[in-house]
XYZ file of C-alpha atoms in Angstrom:
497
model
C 113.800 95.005 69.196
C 111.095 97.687 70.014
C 112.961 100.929 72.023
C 110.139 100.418 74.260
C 110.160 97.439 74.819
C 114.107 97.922 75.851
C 113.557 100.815 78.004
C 111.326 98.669 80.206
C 113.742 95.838 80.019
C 116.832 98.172 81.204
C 114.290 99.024 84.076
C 112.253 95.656 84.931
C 114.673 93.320 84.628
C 117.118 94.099 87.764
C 113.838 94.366 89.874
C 112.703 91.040 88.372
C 115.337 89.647 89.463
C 115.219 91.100 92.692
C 111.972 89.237 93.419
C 112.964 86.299 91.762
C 116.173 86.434 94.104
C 113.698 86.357 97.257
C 111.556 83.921 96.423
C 114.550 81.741 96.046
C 114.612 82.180 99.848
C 117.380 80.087 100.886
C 119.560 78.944 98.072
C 122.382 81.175 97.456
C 123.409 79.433 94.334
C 119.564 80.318 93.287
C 120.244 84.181 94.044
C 123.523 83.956 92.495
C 122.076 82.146 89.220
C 119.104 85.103 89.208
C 121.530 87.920 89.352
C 123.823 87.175 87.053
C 121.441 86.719 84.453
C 119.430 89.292 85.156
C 122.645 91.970 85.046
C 123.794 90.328 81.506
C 120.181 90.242 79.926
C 120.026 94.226 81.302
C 123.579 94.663 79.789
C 122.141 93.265 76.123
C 118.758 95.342 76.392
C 121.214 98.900 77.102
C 123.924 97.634 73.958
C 120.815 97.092 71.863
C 119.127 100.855 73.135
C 122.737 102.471 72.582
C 122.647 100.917 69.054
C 118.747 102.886 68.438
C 119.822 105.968 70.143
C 123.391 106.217 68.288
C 121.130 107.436 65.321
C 119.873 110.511 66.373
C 116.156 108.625 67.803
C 115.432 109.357 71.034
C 113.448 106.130 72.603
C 110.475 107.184 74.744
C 107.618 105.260 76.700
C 104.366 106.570 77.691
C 103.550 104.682 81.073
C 99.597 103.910 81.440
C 98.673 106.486 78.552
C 98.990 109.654 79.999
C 101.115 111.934 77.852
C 103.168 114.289 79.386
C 103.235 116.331 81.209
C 100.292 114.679 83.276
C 101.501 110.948 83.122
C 104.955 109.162 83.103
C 106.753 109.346 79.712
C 110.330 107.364 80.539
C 112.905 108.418 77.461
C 116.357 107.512 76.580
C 119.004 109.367 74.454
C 122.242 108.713 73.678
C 123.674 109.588 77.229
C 121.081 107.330 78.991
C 121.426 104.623 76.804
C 125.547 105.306 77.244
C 124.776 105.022 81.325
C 123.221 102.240 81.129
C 125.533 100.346 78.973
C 128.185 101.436 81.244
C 126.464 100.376 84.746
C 125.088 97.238 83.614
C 128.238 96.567 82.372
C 130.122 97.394 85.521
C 127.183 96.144 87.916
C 127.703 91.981 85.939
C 131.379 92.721 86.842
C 130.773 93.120 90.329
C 128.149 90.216 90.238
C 130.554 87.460 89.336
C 133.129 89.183 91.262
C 130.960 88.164 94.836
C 130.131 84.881 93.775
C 133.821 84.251 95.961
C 134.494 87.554 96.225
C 132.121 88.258 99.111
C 131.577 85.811 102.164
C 128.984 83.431 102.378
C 127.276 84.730 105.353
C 127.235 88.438 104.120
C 125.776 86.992 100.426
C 122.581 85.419 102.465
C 121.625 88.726 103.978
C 119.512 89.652 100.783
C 122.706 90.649 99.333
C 121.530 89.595 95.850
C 118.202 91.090 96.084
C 119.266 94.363 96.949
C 122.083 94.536 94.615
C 119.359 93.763 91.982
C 117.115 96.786 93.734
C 120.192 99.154 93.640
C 120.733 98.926 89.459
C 116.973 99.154 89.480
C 117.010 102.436 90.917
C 120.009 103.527 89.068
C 118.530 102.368 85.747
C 115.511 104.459 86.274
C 117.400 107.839 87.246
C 119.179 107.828 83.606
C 115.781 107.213 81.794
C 113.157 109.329 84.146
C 111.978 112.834 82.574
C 109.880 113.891 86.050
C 112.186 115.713 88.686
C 109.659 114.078 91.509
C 110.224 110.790 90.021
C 114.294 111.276 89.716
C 113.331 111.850 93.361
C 112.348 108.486 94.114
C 114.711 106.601 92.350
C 117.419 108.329 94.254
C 115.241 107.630 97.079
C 115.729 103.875 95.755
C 119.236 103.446 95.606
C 119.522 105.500 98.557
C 117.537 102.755 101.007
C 118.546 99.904 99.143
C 122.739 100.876 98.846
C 122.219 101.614 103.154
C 121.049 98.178 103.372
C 124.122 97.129 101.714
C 126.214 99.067 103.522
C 125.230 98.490 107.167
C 124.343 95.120 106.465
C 126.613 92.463 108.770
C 128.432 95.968 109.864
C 131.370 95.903 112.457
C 132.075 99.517 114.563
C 133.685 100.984 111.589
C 131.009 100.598 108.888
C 128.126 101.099 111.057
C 129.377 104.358 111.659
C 130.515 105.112 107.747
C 126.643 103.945 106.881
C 125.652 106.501 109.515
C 127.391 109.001 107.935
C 126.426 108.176 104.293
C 122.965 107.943 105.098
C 122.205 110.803 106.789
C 124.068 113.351 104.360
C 121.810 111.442 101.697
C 118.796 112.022 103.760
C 119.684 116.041 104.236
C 120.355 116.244 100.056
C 117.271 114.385 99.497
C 115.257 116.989 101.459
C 116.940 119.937 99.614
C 115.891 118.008 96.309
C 112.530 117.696 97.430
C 112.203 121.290 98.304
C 113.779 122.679 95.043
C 111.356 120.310 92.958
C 108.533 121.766 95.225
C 109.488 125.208 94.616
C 109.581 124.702 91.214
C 106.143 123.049 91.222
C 104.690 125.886 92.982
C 106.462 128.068 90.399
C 105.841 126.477 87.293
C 102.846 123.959 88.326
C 105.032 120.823 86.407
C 107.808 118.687 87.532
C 108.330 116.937 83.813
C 111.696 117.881 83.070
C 110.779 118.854 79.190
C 108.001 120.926 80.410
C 110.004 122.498 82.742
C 112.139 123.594 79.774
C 109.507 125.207 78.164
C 107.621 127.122 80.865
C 111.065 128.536 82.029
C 112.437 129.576 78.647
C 108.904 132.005 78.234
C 109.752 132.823 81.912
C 112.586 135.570 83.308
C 115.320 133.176 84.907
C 115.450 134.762 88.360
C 111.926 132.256 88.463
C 114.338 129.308 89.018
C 117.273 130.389 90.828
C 115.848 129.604 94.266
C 114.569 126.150 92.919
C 118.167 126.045 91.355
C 120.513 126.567 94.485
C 118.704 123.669 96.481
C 118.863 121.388 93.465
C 122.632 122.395 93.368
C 123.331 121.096 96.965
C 121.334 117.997 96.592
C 123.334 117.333 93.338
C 126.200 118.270 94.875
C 125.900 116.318 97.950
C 124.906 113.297 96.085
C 128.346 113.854 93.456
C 130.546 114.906 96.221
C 131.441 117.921 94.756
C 133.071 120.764 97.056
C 131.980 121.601 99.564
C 129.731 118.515 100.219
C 132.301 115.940 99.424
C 133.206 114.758 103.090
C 130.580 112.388 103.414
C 132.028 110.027 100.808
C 135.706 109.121 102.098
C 134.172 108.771 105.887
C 131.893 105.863 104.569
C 132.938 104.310 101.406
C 136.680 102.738 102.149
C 134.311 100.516 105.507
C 131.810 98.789 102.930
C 132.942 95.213 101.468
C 134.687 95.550 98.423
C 132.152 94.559 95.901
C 129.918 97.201 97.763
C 132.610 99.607 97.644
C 133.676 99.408 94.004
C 129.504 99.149 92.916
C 129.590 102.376 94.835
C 132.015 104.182 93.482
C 131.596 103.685 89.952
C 127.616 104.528 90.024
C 126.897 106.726 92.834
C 128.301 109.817 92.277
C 127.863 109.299 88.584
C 124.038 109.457 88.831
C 124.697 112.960 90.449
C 126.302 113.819 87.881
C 124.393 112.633 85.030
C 121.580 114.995 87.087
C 123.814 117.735 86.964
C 123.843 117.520 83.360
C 120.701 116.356 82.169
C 118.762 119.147 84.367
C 121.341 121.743 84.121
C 121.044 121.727 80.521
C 117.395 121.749 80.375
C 116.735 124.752 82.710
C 118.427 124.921 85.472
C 122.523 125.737 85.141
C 123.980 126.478 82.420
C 123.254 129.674 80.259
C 123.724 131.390 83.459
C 126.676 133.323 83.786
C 126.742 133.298 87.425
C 126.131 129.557 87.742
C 128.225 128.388 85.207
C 130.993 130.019 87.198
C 130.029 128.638 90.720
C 129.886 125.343 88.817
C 133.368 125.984 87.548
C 135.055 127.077 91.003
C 133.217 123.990 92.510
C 134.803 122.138 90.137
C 138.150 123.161 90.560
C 137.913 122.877 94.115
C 137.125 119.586 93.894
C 139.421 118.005 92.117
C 142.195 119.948 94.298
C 140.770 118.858 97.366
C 140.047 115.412 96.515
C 143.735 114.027 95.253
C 145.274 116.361 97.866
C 143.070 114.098 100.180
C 144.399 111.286 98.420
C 148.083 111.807 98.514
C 147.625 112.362 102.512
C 146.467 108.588 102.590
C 147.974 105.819 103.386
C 145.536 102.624 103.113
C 144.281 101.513 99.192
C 140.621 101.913 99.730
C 140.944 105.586 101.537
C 142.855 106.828 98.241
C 140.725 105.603 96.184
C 137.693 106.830 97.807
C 139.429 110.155 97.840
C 140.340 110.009 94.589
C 136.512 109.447 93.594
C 136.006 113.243 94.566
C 139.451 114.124 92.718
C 137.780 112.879 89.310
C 133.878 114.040 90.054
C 135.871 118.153 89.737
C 136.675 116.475 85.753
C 132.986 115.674 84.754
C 132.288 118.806 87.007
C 134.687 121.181 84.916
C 133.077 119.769 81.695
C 129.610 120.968 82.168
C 131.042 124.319 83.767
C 132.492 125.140 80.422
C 129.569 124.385 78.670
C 130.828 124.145 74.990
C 130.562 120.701 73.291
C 133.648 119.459 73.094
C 133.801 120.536 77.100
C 130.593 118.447 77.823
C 131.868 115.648 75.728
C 134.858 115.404 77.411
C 132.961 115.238 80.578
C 130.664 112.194 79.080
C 133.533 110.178 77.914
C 135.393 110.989 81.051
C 132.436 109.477 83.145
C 132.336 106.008 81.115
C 136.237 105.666 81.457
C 136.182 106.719 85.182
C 133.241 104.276 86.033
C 134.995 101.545 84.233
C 138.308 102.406 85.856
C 137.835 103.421 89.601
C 135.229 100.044 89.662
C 138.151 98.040 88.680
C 140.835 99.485 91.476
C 138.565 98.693 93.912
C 137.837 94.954 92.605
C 142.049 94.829 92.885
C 142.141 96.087 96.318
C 139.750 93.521 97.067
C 142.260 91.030 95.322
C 145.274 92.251 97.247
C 143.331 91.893 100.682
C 142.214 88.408 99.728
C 145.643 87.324 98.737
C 147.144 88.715 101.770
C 144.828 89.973 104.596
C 145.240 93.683 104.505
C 145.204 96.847 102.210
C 147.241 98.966 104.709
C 149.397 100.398 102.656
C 152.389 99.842 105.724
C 151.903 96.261 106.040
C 151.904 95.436 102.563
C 154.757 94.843 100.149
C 156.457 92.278 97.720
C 153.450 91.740 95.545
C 155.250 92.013 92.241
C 157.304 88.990 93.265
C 154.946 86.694 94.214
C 151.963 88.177 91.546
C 153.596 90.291 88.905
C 150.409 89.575 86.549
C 148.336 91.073 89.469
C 150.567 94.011 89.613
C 150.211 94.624 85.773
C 146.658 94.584 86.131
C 146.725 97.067 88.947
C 148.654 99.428 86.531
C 146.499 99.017 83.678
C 143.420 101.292 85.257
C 145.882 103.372 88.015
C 147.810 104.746 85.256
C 144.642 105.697 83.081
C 143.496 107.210 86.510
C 146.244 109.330 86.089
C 145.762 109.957 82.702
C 149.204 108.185 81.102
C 148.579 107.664 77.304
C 147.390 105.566 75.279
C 145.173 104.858 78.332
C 141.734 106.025 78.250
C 142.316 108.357 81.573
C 144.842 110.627 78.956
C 141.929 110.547 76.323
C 139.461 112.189 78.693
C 141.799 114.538 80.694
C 142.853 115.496 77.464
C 139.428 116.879 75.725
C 138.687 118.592 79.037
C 142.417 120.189 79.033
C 141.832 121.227 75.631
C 138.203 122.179 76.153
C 139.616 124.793 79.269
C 142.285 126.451 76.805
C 140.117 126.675 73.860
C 137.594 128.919 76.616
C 140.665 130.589 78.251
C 140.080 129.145 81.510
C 143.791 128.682 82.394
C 143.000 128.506 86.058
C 141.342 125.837 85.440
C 143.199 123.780 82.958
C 146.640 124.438 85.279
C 144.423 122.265 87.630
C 143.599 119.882 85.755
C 147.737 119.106 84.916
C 148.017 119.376 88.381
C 145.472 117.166 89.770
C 146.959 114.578 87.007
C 150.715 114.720 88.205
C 149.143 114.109 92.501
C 147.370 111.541 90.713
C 150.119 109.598 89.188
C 152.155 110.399 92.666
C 149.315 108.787 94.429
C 149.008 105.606 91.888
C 152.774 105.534 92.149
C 153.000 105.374 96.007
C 150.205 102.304 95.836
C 152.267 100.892 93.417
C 155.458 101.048 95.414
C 154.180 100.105 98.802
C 151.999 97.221 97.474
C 153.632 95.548 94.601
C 157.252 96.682 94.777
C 158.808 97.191 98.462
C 160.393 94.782 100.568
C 157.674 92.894 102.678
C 157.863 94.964 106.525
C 159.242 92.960 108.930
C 156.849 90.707 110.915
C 154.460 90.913 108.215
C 155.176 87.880 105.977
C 152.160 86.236 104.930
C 151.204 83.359 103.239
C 149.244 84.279 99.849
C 145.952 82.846 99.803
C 144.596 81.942 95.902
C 142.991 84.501 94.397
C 139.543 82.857 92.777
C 139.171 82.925 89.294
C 135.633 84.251 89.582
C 137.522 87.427 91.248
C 140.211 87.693 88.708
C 137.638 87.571 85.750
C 135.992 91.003 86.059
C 139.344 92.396 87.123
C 140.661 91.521 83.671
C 137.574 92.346 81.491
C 137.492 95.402 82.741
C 141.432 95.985 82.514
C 140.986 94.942 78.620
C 137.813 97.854 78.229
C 140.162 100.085 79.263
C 142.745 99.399 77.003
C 140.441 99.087 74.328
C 138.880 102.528 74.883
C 142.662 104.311 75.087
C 143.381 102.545 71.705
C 140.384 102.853 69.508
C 138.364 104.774 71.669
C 137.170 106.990 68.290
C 133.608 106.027 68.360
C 133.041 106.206 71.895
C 134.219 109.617 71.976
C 132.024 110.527 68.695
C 129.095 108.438 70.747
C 129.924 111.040 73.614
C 129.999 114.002 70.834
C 126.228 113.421 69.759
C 125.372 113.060 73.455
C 126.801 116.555 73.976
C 125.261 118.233 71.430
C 121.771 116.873 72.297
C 121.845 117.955 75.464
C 122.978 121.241 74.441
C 120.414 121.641 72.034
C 117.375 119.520 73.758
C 114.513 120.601 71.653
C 114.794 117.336 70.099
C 114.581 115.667 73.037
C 111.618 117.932 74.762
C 110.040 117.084 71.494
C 109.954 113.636 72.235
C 108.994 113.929 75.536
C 105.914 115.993 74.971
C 104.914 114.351 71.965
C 106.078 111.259 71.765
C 103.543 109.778 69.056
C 104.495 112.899 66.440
């Protein structure tokens, strides 16, 4: 199929579906039919982009005519083409997951059509090449993921969408004021442009520009010091919500972090690189010693989020290829891996009522295939081989000694080990303890719709720790375009040469 023609499918066929999903007003089995399809058809258009951009082509489209850096050119590489793949995979997942997964009552609030929304806004973020229009698709997810948070909301999650929302709002204006600062600077906002004009230009042009676009990353990632935001108002959403959340969010921060930092902003500064590699650091210290303080599932795991953010973090800080490639492959594992731990928790609570980690207990018993499928993705959290976790905490270990940063490769051992102790300590209180006293419960079924996604997933992550050769050489070529882009500006510019 045309690249083009892809592109726009990756982006128009979520929000297709969103409006297909409303004007199916009432019937939830309508809504339900609508999204599913529309996340698997998005999920074949981003295999068959990966499949273009795994040559070396770099798929572009020129929206109304206008070449850049005047009009809209959308593009896709091997890393957006890799993000999408991933998301749309994860995003079906946690589709068929709600079908019983989520209540009835909570699936009739537009549930459907703003889950739709949300992958519309993330699919456009990986494939944008204007900072004001990364802008509003952040500005996208950011309304419609509220929505889903707050939506039906009890005490709790009202206040955790409070919390998420306005932190959002404050790195959204910092965004907006970096990309204006540029503007005013530069007079562009295309991303490729950008490139240009500042490479002719003496870097202290973008470091103003560059310290607000750092916080609204950062904020957005939850990278140190901005990270408190996420465990306050993650852990309250509904677990389809939740693990939607914490497999994409961050991730698009991320992917922002490296797709402008490579272009102009970050790296091949000194100064930055090494803020970037202190915040990363930080991080992933703070985050799993956040985690091991925890005792409810969804609280470590939403701690943990931040833990594994300092990884992908540490990866662009080093700024070598092998570094940054570690940091790609690390972000398709962790996406895969963290979205699964939360569909489990989800399991676990609708088995037995409750994911505090104090009332739970003899799981392993009564669903020892449930406990093996809970160990599959927490001990390639951890990084246990042949898991994919080891894989990617591996190349980024071996990235930090091969630059002699053994500050920062002692962390990233160390954030492993609190990592396995935190895994462990689920493990034990959920699955292998006695059940506490006055808290026997009667298991409820677990759907098969539920335990579906739970195992696909489970299996991709087994697959990528066993023959995970071409991913990583997939996440190789996406490293070394972005650290040599002129390929990519090319094709921005001129996309018809």
């Amino acid at each position: 199929m045309n690249p083009t023609l892809l592109i726009i499918a990756c982006i128009l066929l979520p929000f297709a579906g969103s409006v297909l999903a409303l004007l199916g007003g009432k019937s939830l089995r309508f809504q339900q039919a609508v999204g599913i399809l529309a996340f698997s058809l998005a999920l074949a258009a981003s295999c068959a982009l990966l499949k273009f951009t795994a040559t070396g082509e770099i798929a572009t489209v020129v929206v109304g005519g206008w070449k850049a850096p005047y009009g809209i050119t959308l593009a896709a590489d091997i890393l957006s083409a890799m993000m999408l793949v991933v998301c749309n995979l994860v995003a079906l997942g946690v589709a068929i997951y709600s079908l019983k997964g989520l209540s009835v009552e909570r699936q009739t609030t537009f549930f459907w059509p703003l889950l739709l929304i949300l992958m519309f806004g993330v699919s456009g973020s990986f494939v944008t090449t204007d900072l004001f229009n990364l802008f509003v698709w952040f500005e996208v997810m950011l309304l419609s993921s509220f929505v889903l948070m707050s939506s039906r909301a009890g005490k709790s999650q009202s206040a955790g969408a409070i919390k998420y929302v306005v932190l959002n709002l404050i790195a959204s204006t910092f965004f907006l004021c970096g990309a204006g600062l540029l503007y005013g600077k530069v007079g562009t906002l295309n991303m490729a442009d950008l490139a240009v004009k500042l490479g002719e230009n003496d870097s202290m042009l973008v470091q103003s520009s560059a310290a607000m676009l750092f916080i609204a990353y950062a904020i957005k990632s939850a990278v140190f010091p901005f990270f408190f935001w996420l465990p306050a108002s993650y852990h309250t959403a509904p677990i389809p919500v939740s693990a939607l959340f914490a497999g994409l969010l961050t991730k698009v921060g991320v992917y922002a972090f490296m797709r402008t930092g490579t272009l102009f902003v970050f790296t091949g500064d000194s100064n930055m690189e090494r803020i970037l590699m202190v915040a990363a650091i930080l991080t992933m210290v703070t985050g799993v010693l956040g985690a091991a303080s925890q005792f409810a599932m969804r609280k470590v795991l939403s701690f943990h989020i931040i833990s594994q953010v300092g990884y992908m973090m540490l990866g662009l800080a080093l700024n070598s290829t092998l570094a940054i490639a570690g940091a790609i492959f690390y972000i398709f594992h962790h996406i895969i891996v963290k979205s699964n731990l939360f569909l489990i928790t989800g399991a676990v609570e609708h088995s037995i009522g409750t994911s505090d980690l104090s009332k739970t207990g003899g799981l392993y018993k009564k669903l020892p295939w449930l406990a093996m499928l809970f160990l599959i993705p927490a001990l390639s959290l951890a990084g246990i081989p042949p898991l994919s976790g080891f894989w990617a905490k591996f190349v980024v270990l071996k990235a930090s000694l091969d630059s002699g940063e053994w500050i920062a490769a002692v962390a990233v051992l160390a954030v492993g080990l609190l990592t396995l102790f935190s895994m462990t300590k689920i493990w034990n209180e959920v699955f292998w303890k006695k059940v506490p006293e006055g808290e026997e419960r009667e298991l409820k079924k677990i759907p098969a719709t539920m335990l579906a996604p739970i195992v696909a997933l489970a299996i991709c992550t087994v697959v990528i720790g066993l023959f995970g050769n071409d991913l990583f050489k997939l996440s190789e070529q996406a490293s070394e375009q972005l650290l040599n882009p002129q390929p990519y500006i090319e094709a921005v510019l001129n996309p018809n040469s």
